[in-house]
Amino acid sequence: MAALTENMLVVNILLSVFFLPGDLADYCYGGLTPALRITTPNNMEALTGSCLQIPCTYETENTEFNSSRSIYGVWIKGGNAPYNVIFNSSGSVNTFQLEIIGNLKEKNCTTLFPNLATSHADKYLFRIENYPFRAFACADPLQITIKDSPWSPSINVPSDLKEHQSVTVTCSAFTPCPHSPPELTWNLQQDSLRQTEENTDGTFTTKIQETITLSDTHDGYNITCSAKYPVIGGTKTAETEVTLSVSYAPKDTSASISPSGLVSAGSWVELSCSSRAKPPPRFTWFRISKYGTFNVSVGQVFSFCVTERGEFYCMATNDLGNQRSSVILLSIKGNL
Ligand SMILES: *[C@@H]1O[C@H](CO)[C@@H](O)[C@H](O)[C@H]1NC(C)=O
Ligand SMILES: *[C@@H]1O[C@H](CO)[C@@H](O)[C@H](O)[C@H]1NC(C)=O
Ligand SMILES: *[C@@H]1O[C@H](CO)[C@@H](O)[C@H](O)[C@H]1NC(C)=O
Ligand SMILES: *[C@@H]1O[C@H](CO)[C@@H](O)[C@H](O)[C@H]1NC(C)=O
Ligand SMILES: *[C@@H]1O[C@H](CO)[C@@H](O)[C@H](O)[C@H]1NC(C)=O
């Protein structure tokens, strides 16, 4: 008996705290649980002059709720009393030309905000009116923040790129309104696969995607992607750039000799090897003789005192492969 009166007291306090004047009279809590919950991102960013689609679903455990009766969705700006009703899906109030595009009977309160301005940055509360059931989603306020410059797209490239690999590169951009998505362009092929997808939280992302087969020429290549957002009276653009880093086996391996031409026995010559490779290559020198081919030196430069004619080549090696230079002939004056 004592416990019962205590519970009633708690309910009474809650009811009196959240009881409101006139038409808005209702409650936030049924007992100790919220009377109405909505699922929406807690915080949404919008762009000035652009629209914003607010994903929203609602639920209530209150037995007074009956979807066969008319349901009105109401948005309130400010989040606190005095309540500023900006939208009532009955059509009675619509200060910012909002539209509930979700089906309220299916508990979908997805709302379209057509043209955001800085003054719209605020906390918004959602409310359902389904007489006699009426409740605010007090526990789930939506914060809208407004920015003046658009979201930079993000470029996604797998890590650890190697030549001959086929990789999928994606450029994606936050899409505040799926019916007017940003236009994405980049310096890869223009007819890339393009799509606007719904994320798990009900927001949308627009992507372009391209599969490229990597070669050494892609190393150091800059991919730039720009997202052009339609806004009232024009567009707003943001750009992102990434530089590809592609590993490749040695290329253009060549050997040179200094001094060039005929040399005298007893003089010094220097053989030098060059190659393009990523990561940088190691060099090994080989000598071809009538007894076979021998590994004679390690390192980019091989200097020695000439005693006899010879044929040499170098080999550049890294983790991805190796490449041989063409053969250099060392000829000695007056001695063939
Ligand atoms: C819901 O409302 C309809 C129409 O007023 C009524 O026929 C139905 O019995 C109600 N359902 C419940 C569960 O109260
Ligand atoms: C919403 O509109 C309905 C129908 O006109 C009205 O009964 C109700 O009081 C309105 N609610 C608010 C919060 O303005
Ligand atoms: C709610 O309605 C919107 C607009 O029609 C739709 O895009 C979204 O998928 C719906 N959400 C759910 C959970 O059904
Ligand atoms: C790629 O971008 C970087 C940084 O902006 C720049 O230094 C570099 O020159 C660019 N590379 C090419 C190939 O344009
Ligand atoms: C060449 O010889 C060096 C020293 O013996 C050895 O470390 C290296 O692995 C050899 N390189 C090749 C390609 O055989």
mmCIF file of N, CA, C and O and ligand atoms in Angstrom, residues 53 56-57 101-103 108-110 198 204, ligand 3:
data_model
loop_
_atom_site.group_PDB
_atom_site.id
_atom_site.type_symbol
_atom_site.label_atom_id
_atom_site.label_comp_id
_atom_site.label_asym_id
_atom_site.label_seq_id
_atom_site.Cartn_x
_atom_site.Cartn_y
_atom_site.Cartn_z
ATOM 1 N N GLN A 53 17.082 15.799 -45.435
ATOM 2 C CA GLN A 53 16.100 14.742 -45.140
ATOM 3 C C GLN A 53 16.458 14.146 -43.789
ATOM 4 O O GLN A 53 17.568 13.659 -43.600
ATOM 5 N N CYS A 56 13.640 9.296 -39.648
ATOM 6 C CA CYS A 56 12.932 9.268 -38.368
ATOM 7 C C CYS A 56 11.938 8.117 -38.345
ATOM 8 O O CYS A 56 11.193 7.914 -39.300
ATOM 9 N N THR A 57 11.986 7.348 -37.287
ATOM 10 C CA THR A 57 10.929 6.368 -37.019
ATOM 11 C C THR A 57 10.536 6.544 -35.560
ATOM 12 O O THR A 57 11.347 7.019 -34.773
ATOM 13 N N ILE A 101 7.669 12.943 -45.183
ATOM 14 C CA ILE A 101 7.573 12.073 -46.359
ATOM 15 C C ILE A 101 7.442 10.616 -45.952
ATOM 16 O O ILE A 101 7.164 9.761 -46.769
ATOM 17 N N GLY A 102 7.686 10.313 -44.665
ATOM 18 C CA GLY A 102 7.473 8.955 -44.164
ATOM 19 C C GLY A 102 5.987 8.733 -43.940
ATOM 20 O O GLY A 102 5.218 9.694 -43.871
ATOM 21 N N ASN A 103 5.587 7.494 -43.836
ATOM 22 C CA ASN A 103 4.195 7.171 -43.588
ATOM 23 C C ASN A 103 3.990 7.037 -42.073
ATOM 24 O O ASN A 103 4.444 6.079 -41.459
ATOM 25 N N ASN A 108 6.751 5.853 -39.523
ATOM 26 C CA ASN A 108 7.881 6.481 -40.209
ATOM 27 C C ASN A 108 7.615 7.988 -40.237
ATOM 28 O O ASN A 108 6.672 8.455 -40.871
ATOM 29 N N CYS A 109 8.461 8.742 -39.508
ATOM 30 C CA CYS A 109 8.274 10.193 -39.415
ATOM 31 C C CYS A 109 9.358 10.944 -40.182
ATOM 32 O O CYS A 109 9.678 12.097 -39.868
ATOM 33 N N THR A 110 9.984 10.278 -41.187
ATOM 34 C CA THR A 110 11.024 10.909 -41.997
ATOM 35 C C THR A 110 10.522 12.254 -42.543
ATOM 36 O O THR A 110 9.434 12.330 -43.105
ATOM 37 N N GLU A 198 21.451 4.286 -49.067
ATOM 38 C CA GLU A 198 20.975 4.594 -47.728
ATOM 39 C C GLU A 198 21.889 3.906 -46.714
ATOM 40 O O GLU A 198 22.214 2.737 -46.838
ATOM 41 N N PHE A 204 22.054 9.275 -46.133
ATOM 42 C CA PHE A 204 22.423 8.797 -47.464
ATOM 43 C C PHE A 204 23.851 9.199 -47.825
ATOM 44 O O PHE A 204 24.377 10.190 -47.320
HETATM 45 C C1 LIG B 3 10.806 5.981 -44.118
HETATM 46 O O1 LIG B 3 10.385 6.701 -45.248
HETATM 47 C C2 LIG B 3 11.446 7.197 -46.067
HETATM 48 C C3 LIG B 3 10.843 8.092 -47.136
HETATM 49 O O2 LIG B 3 9.835 7.426 -47.843
HETATM 50 C C4 LIG B 3 12.203 6.001 -46.631
HETATM 51 O O3 LIG B 3 13.297 6.462 -47.434
HETATM 52 C C5 LIG B 3 12.757 5.182 -45.481
HETATM 53 O O4 LIG B 3 13.405 4.038 -45.986
HETATM 54 C C6 LIG B 3 11.616 4.771 -44.541
HETATM 55 N N1 LIG B 3 12.225 4.163 -43.368
HETATM 56 C C7 LIG B 3 11.858 2.981 -42.914
HETATM 57 C C8 LIG B 3 12.568 2.502 -41.700
HETATM 58 O O5 LIG B 3 11.001 2.327 -43.465
#
